[in-house]
Short mmCIF file of C-alpha atoms in Angstrom, two decimals:
data_model
loop_
_atom_site.label_atom_id
_atom_site.label_comp_id
_atom_site.label_asym_id
_atom_site.label_seq_id
_atom_site.Cartn_x
_atom_site.Cartn_y
_atom_site.Cartn_z
CA CYS A 15 68.16 -12.91 19.30
CA ALA A 16 68.22 -14.96 16.07
CA LYS A 17 71.90 -15.76 16.58
CA ASN A 18 71.27 -16.98 20.14
CA ALA A 19 68.34 -19.10 18.95
CA ASN A 20 70.50 -20.74 16.27
CA LEU A 21 73.25 -21.47 18.80
CA HIS A 22 70.70 -23.01 21.18
CA LEU A 23 69.24 -25.15 18.39
CA ALA A 24 72.71 -26.35 17.38
CA ALA A 25 73.43 -27.35 20.99
CA ILE A 26 70.19 -29.34 21.18
CA LYS A 27 70.99 -31.16 17.92
CA LEU A 28 74.49 -31.98 19.18
CA LYS A 29 73.08 -33.47 22.39
CA LYS A 30 70.68 -35.65 20.38
CA ILE A 31 73.53 -36.89 18.19
CA LYS A 32 75.64 -37.71 21.25
CA ARG A 33 72.75 -39.59 22.87
CA LYS A 34 72.19 -41.56 19.68
CA GLU A 35 75.86 -42.48 19.45
CA TYR A 36 76.18 -43.39 23.14
CA VAL A 37 76.78 -47.09 23.71
CA PRO A 38 76.68 -48.52 27.27
CA GLN A 39 79.93 -49.95 28.60
CA SER A 40 78.26 -53.35 29.12
CA LEU A 41 77.57 -53.62 25.37
CA LEU A 42 81.10 -52.57 24.48
CA GLN A 43 82.38 -55.29 26.81
CA LEU A 44 79.90 -57.80 25.37
CA LYS A 45 81.22 -57.01 21.88
CA ASN A 46 84.71 -57.96 23.06
CA ASP A 47 83.51 -61.00 25.03
CA LEU A 48 81.78 -62.47 21.98
CA GLY A 49 84.20 -61.23 19.31
CA LEU A 50 81.51 -59.25 17.49
CA ILE A 51 82.23 -56.67 14.79
CA ALA A 52 80.11 -53.98 16.52
CA PRO A 53 78.34 -53.54 19.88
CA PRO A 54 74.96 -55.38 19.87
CA ARG A 55 72.69 -52.39 20.35
CA ARG A 56 69.54 -54.37 19.56
CA ILE A 57 69.29 -57.74 21.28
CA GLU A 58 66.31 -60.08 20.95
CA ALA A 59 65.99 -63.03 23.35
CA PHE A 60 63.77 -66.13 23.28
CA ASP A 61 62.56 -68.70 25.81
CA ASN A 62 60.09 -71.60 25.71
CA SER A 63 57.63 -72.40 28.49
CA ASN A 64 55.62 -75.62 28.78
CA ILE A 65 55.07 -76.58 32.42
CA GLN A 66 54.35 -80.34 32.46
CA GLY A 67 53.98 -80.19 28.68
CA SER A 68 50.70 -78.26 28.73
CA HIS A 69 49.95 -75.15 26.65
CA PRO A 70 53.45 -74.78 25.09
CA VAL A 71 54.30 -71.14 24.42
CA ALA A 72 57.33 -68.94 23.93
CA GLY A 73 58.27 -65.35 24.63
CA MET A 74 60.59 -62.83 23.03
CA VAL A 75 61.98 -59.69 24.64
CA CYS A 76 63.88 -56.86 23.01
CA PHE A 77 66.63 -54.77 24.60
CA ILE A 78 67.91 -51.64 22.86
CA ASP A 79 71.13 -50.08 24.17
CA GLY A 80 70.87 -52.27 27.26
CA LYS A 81 67.29 -51.23 28.14
CA PRO A 82 64.08 -53.25 27.70
CA ARG A 83 61.78 -52.04 24.90
CA LYS A 84 58.49 -53.55 26.06
CA SER A 85 56.54 -52.36 23.05
CA GLU A 86 58.65 -54.80 21.01
CA TYR A 87 58.04 -57.85 23.24
CA ARG A 88 56.24 -60.71 21.48
CA LYS A 89 54.29 -63.83 22.56
CA PHE A 90 54.05 -67.09 20.61
CA LYS A 91 51.79 -70.11 20.87
CA ILE A 92 53.58 -73.20 19.59
CA LYS A 93 51.67 -74.43 16.54
CA THR A 94 53.60 -77.23 14.81
CA VAL A 95 55.13 -79.20 17.71
CA SER A 96 53.29 -81.86 19.70
CA GLY A 97 54.42 -82.83 23.19
CA ILE A 98 57.49 -81.51 24.97
CA ASP A 99 60.22 -80.68 22.47
CA ASP A 100 62.20 -77.56 23.31
CA PHE A 101 64.44 -77.92 20.28
CA GLU A 102 61.64 -78.05 17.70
CA SER A 103 59.69 -75.36 19.53
CA MET A 104 62.69 -73.05 19.33
CA ARG A 105 63.16 -73.89 15.66
CA GLU A 106 59.54 -72.94 14.99
CA ILE A 107 59.44 -69.60 16.80
CA ILE A 108 62.77 -68.38 15.38
CA TYR A 109 61.58 -69.16 11.87
CA ARG A 110 58.19 -67.51 12.41
CA ARG A 111 59.70 -64.40 14.01
CA TYR A 112 62.28 -63.63 11.36
CA LYS A 113 60.20 -64.76 8.40
CA ARG A 114 57.73 -62.07 9.45
CA ILE A 115 60.49 -59.51 10.00
CA LEU A 116 61.75 -60.14 6.47
CA ASP A 117 58.24 -60.00 4.97
CA GLU A 118 57.50 -56.71 6.75
CA LYS A 119 60.99 -55.32 6.09
CA LYS A 120 61.54 -54.43 9.74
CA GLN A 121 64.78 -54.06 11.67
CA LEU A 122 66.81 -57.19 12.37
CA PRO A 123 68.67 -57.62 15.68
CA ASP A 124 72.41 -57.28 16.16
CA LEU A 125 72.39 -60.30 18.49
CA ILE A 126 69.94 -63.11 19.25
CA LEU A 127 70.03 -64.70 22.70
CA ILE A 128 68.56 -68.17 23.23
CA ASP A 129 67.69 -69.24 26.76
CA GLY A 130 69.18 -72.72 26.55
CA GLY A 131 72.22 -74.76 25.66
CA LYS A 132 73.70 -76.23 22.50
CA GLY A 133 70.53 -78.07 21.43
CA GLN A 134 68.25 -75.04 21.47
CA LEU A 135 70.99 -72.92 19.89
CA SER A 136 71.51 -75.37 17.04
CA ALA A 137 67.77 -75.51 16.34
CA ALA A 138 67.50 -71.71 16.29
CA LYS A 139 70.55 -71.36 14.02
CA SER A 140 69.07 -73.83 11.52
CA SER A 141 66.02 -71.59 11.13
CA LEU A 142 68.18 -68.51 10.58
CA ASP A 143 70.18 -70.39 7.93
CA LYS A 144 66.98 -71.47 6.20
CA LEU A 145 65.93 -67.82 5.97
CA GLY A 146 69.33 -66.68 4.70
CA LEU A 147 70.04 -64.91 7.99
CA GLY A 148 72.94 -67.07 9.13
CA TYR A 149 75.13 -63.98 9.38
CA ILE A 150 73.23 -62.65 12.44
CA ALA A 151 75.14 -63.27 15.67
CA ILE A 152 73.36 -65.80 17.88
CA ILE A 153 74.31 -67.34 21.22
CA GLY A 154 72.86 -69.65 23.84
CA LEU A 155 73.01 -69.05 27.58
CA ALA A 156 72.73 -72.38 29.39
CA LYS A 157 70.72 -72.29 32.61
CA ARG A 158 72.67 -74.68 34.81
CA LEU A 159 76.18 -73.22 34.74
CA GLU A 160 75.32 -69.98 32.89
CA GLU A 161 77.72 -70.88 30.10
CA VAL A 162 77.64 -68.97 26.81
CA PHE A 163 77.70 -71.04 23.62
CA LYS A 164 78.23 -70.00 20.01
CA PRO A 165 77.15 -72.04 16.96
CA ASN A 166 79.41 -74.92 15.84
CA ILE A 167 81.70 -74.55 18.86
CA SER A 168 81.40 -77.37 21.41
CA GLU A 169 83.11 -75.59 24.28
CA PRO A 170 81.54 -72.56 26.05
CA GLN A 171 83.03 -69.12 25.56
CA ASN A 172 85.70 -68.07 28.01
CA ILE A 173 83.90 -65.09 29.58
CA SER A 174 84.69 -63.84 33.07
CA LYS A 175 81.81 -64.37 35.52
CA THR A 176 82.28 -60.74 36.62
CA SER A 177 82.14 -59.31 33.09
CA PRO A 178 79.56 -56.52 32.54
CA GLY A 179 78.85 -58.26 29.22
CA LEU A 180 77.81 -61.47 30.96
CA HIS A 181 75.80 -59.44 33.47
CA ILE A 182 73.66 -57.87 30.72
CA LEU A 183 73.12 -61.32 29.16
CA ARG A 184 71.88 -62.66 32.49
CA GLN A 185 69.56 -59.68 32.88
CA ILE A 186 68.05 -60.25 29.44
CA ARG A 187 67.81 -64.02 29.99
CA ASP A 188 65.99 -63.52 33.30
CA GLU A 189 63.58 -61.05 31.69
CA VAL A 190 62.66 -63.32 28.78
CA HIS A 191 62.21 -66.24 31.20
CA ARG A 192 59.88 -64.12 33.36
CA PHE A 193 57.95 -62.95 30.31
CA ALA A 194 57.47 -66.46 28.89
CA ILE A 195 56.45 -67.93 32.26
CA THR A 196 53.94 -65.11 32.85
CA PHE A 197 52.39 -65.69 29.42
CA HIS A 198 52.19 -69.44 30.03
CA ARG A 199 50.51 -69.01 33.42
CA SER A 200 48.04 -66.51 32.01
CA LEU A 201 47.11 -68.88 29.18
CA ARG A 202 46.86 -71.83 31.56
CA ASP A 203 44.63 -69.84 33.95
CA LYS A 204 42.31 -68.93 31.10
CA LYS A 205 42.04 -72.55 29.93
CA MET A 206 41.50 -73.85 33.46
CA THR A 207 38.82 -71.33 34.34
CA LEU A 208 36.93 -71.19 31.05
CA SER A 209 34.43 -73.90 32.00
CA ILE A 210 34.21 -72.65 35.61
CA PHE A 211 33.14 -69.14 34.61
CA ASN A 212 31.00 -70.56 31.82
CA ASN A 213 28.85 -72.30 34.44
CA ILE A 214 27.89 -68.99 36.05
CA PRO A 215 24.37 -68.00 34.92
CA GLY A 216 24.63 -65.13 32.46
CA MET A 217 28.29 -65.78 31.56
CA GLY A 218 28.45 -66.70 27.90
CA LYS A 219 31.43 -66.78 25.54
CA LYS A 220 31.28 -63.04 24.82
CA ARG A 221 31.34 -62.08 28.48
CA ILE A 222 34.16 -64.54 29.24
CA LYS A 223 36.14 -63.03 26.37
CA LYS A 224 35.42 -59.54 27.75
CA LEU A 225 36.64 -60.63 31.20
CA TRP A 226 39.99 -61.86 29.84
CA GLU A 227 40.41 -58.75 27.72
CA GLN A 228 40.31 -56.66 30.90
CA PHE A 229 42.27 -58.94 33.26
CA GLU A 230 45.67 -60.53 32.63
CA SER A 231 45.40 -63.52 34.97
CA LEU A 232 43.29 -65.35 37.51
CA GLU A 233 45.29 -63.70 40.28
CA ASP A 234 44.44 -60.32 38.75
CA ILE A 235 40.72 -61.17 39.02
CA ARG A 236 41.10 -62.44 42.59
CA SER A 237 42.81 -59.26 43.73
CA SER A 238 40.26 -56.92 42.12
CA PRO A 239 37.13 -55.78 44.03
CA SER A 240 33.85 -56.89 42.47
CA ASP A 241 32.89 -53.27 41.73
CA GLN A 242 36.10 -52.92 39.68
CA ILE A 243 35.13 -56.01 37.68
CA SER A 244 31.74 -54.40 37.07
CA LEU A 245 33.34 -51.12 36.00
CA LYS A 246 35.91 -52.66 33.65
CA CYS A 247 33.62 -55.23 32.04
CA GLY A 248 30.23 -53.55 32.26
CA PHE A 249 28.78 -56.48 34.26
CA SER A 250 26.07 -56.23 36.89
CA LYS A 251 27.07 -56.16 40.55
CA GLU A 252 25.56 -59.59 41.16
CA LEU A 253 27.40 -61.17 38.20
CA SER A 254 30.72 -59.60 39.24
CA GLU A 255 30.31 -60.94 42.77
CA GLN A 256 29.74 -64.44 41.36
CA ILE A 257 32.90 -64.15 39.24
CA LYS A 258 34.86 -62.98 42.25
CA LYS A 259 33.53 -65.85 44.37
CA ARG A 260 34.34 -68.48 41.74
CA SER A 261 37.88 -67.16 41.26
CA HIS A 262 38.62 -67.82 44.94
CA ASN A 263 37.24 -71.37 44.73
CA LEU A 264 39.81 -72.45 42.12
#
C-alpha cells in the first residue's frame, strides 16, 4: 500500500513538473519571430485611452503562457501629462509600473508589448532605460497595418501574417485595448453622472461613492432592477427608483 502511494505521488509530481515546463507553440514561434533568447512566458501589454482628450487613462494586461491573468491587470490615471500626448503618457505609465515593480521586488516580464508604433515604443523604452531595465524585450504593434517594431530599428519586423506568434500578439493587443477603453468609459460615466446623481434628494457624496463601488458603469446601473440597487447599496426603494430613473435620462 505504501509503495503504491509513493508511486502515485511521484506520478502527480511528474505531471506538475511537465505542466510547469510546457510552453505553448505560439510562444515558441514568437520567440523565433522576435529573435528572443527564450519564449516570453510572461507578457505585459499597455495601451492609452483618451477619447477627445478627456480623462486620459491607460491599462495594462498580463498574459502568462499565452493565457490572460486578470488578477495582474492594472489601471492607470495619467498624472503628469496635460492634453493629448500619447508618447508622454506612455513614458509615464511605463516608468510608474516598473519603478513600483523594482521597489516591491516583484517579477519582471519577459516581453513588454506597446499598443502603438515607433513613437510610443521609443517613449516606453526611454523609461525602461532610465530604470536600468533596458535589457527587457519590448516591441510595438502598430494599429494601422499591424506591423511589429523593435527599438532603434526603423523598419518593421518581417513576421508572417499567418504566424501563431503574431496571432498571440494581436490577441493581447486587442485585450489591452478593450481593457483600457472599458476603464476610460467607466471613469467618464462616473464624472458625467456625479452631479446628476448628486441632485437627487438624499444622495450625498458617501452614497454616490457607495453606488460606484457596487456598479462598474452607467450601463451597469441602467440594466439593474431598482431592487438590486437597493440590495447592493442598502438604499431605500424610493431612492433606488430615482437613481434608476436618472440613469435612463442621461
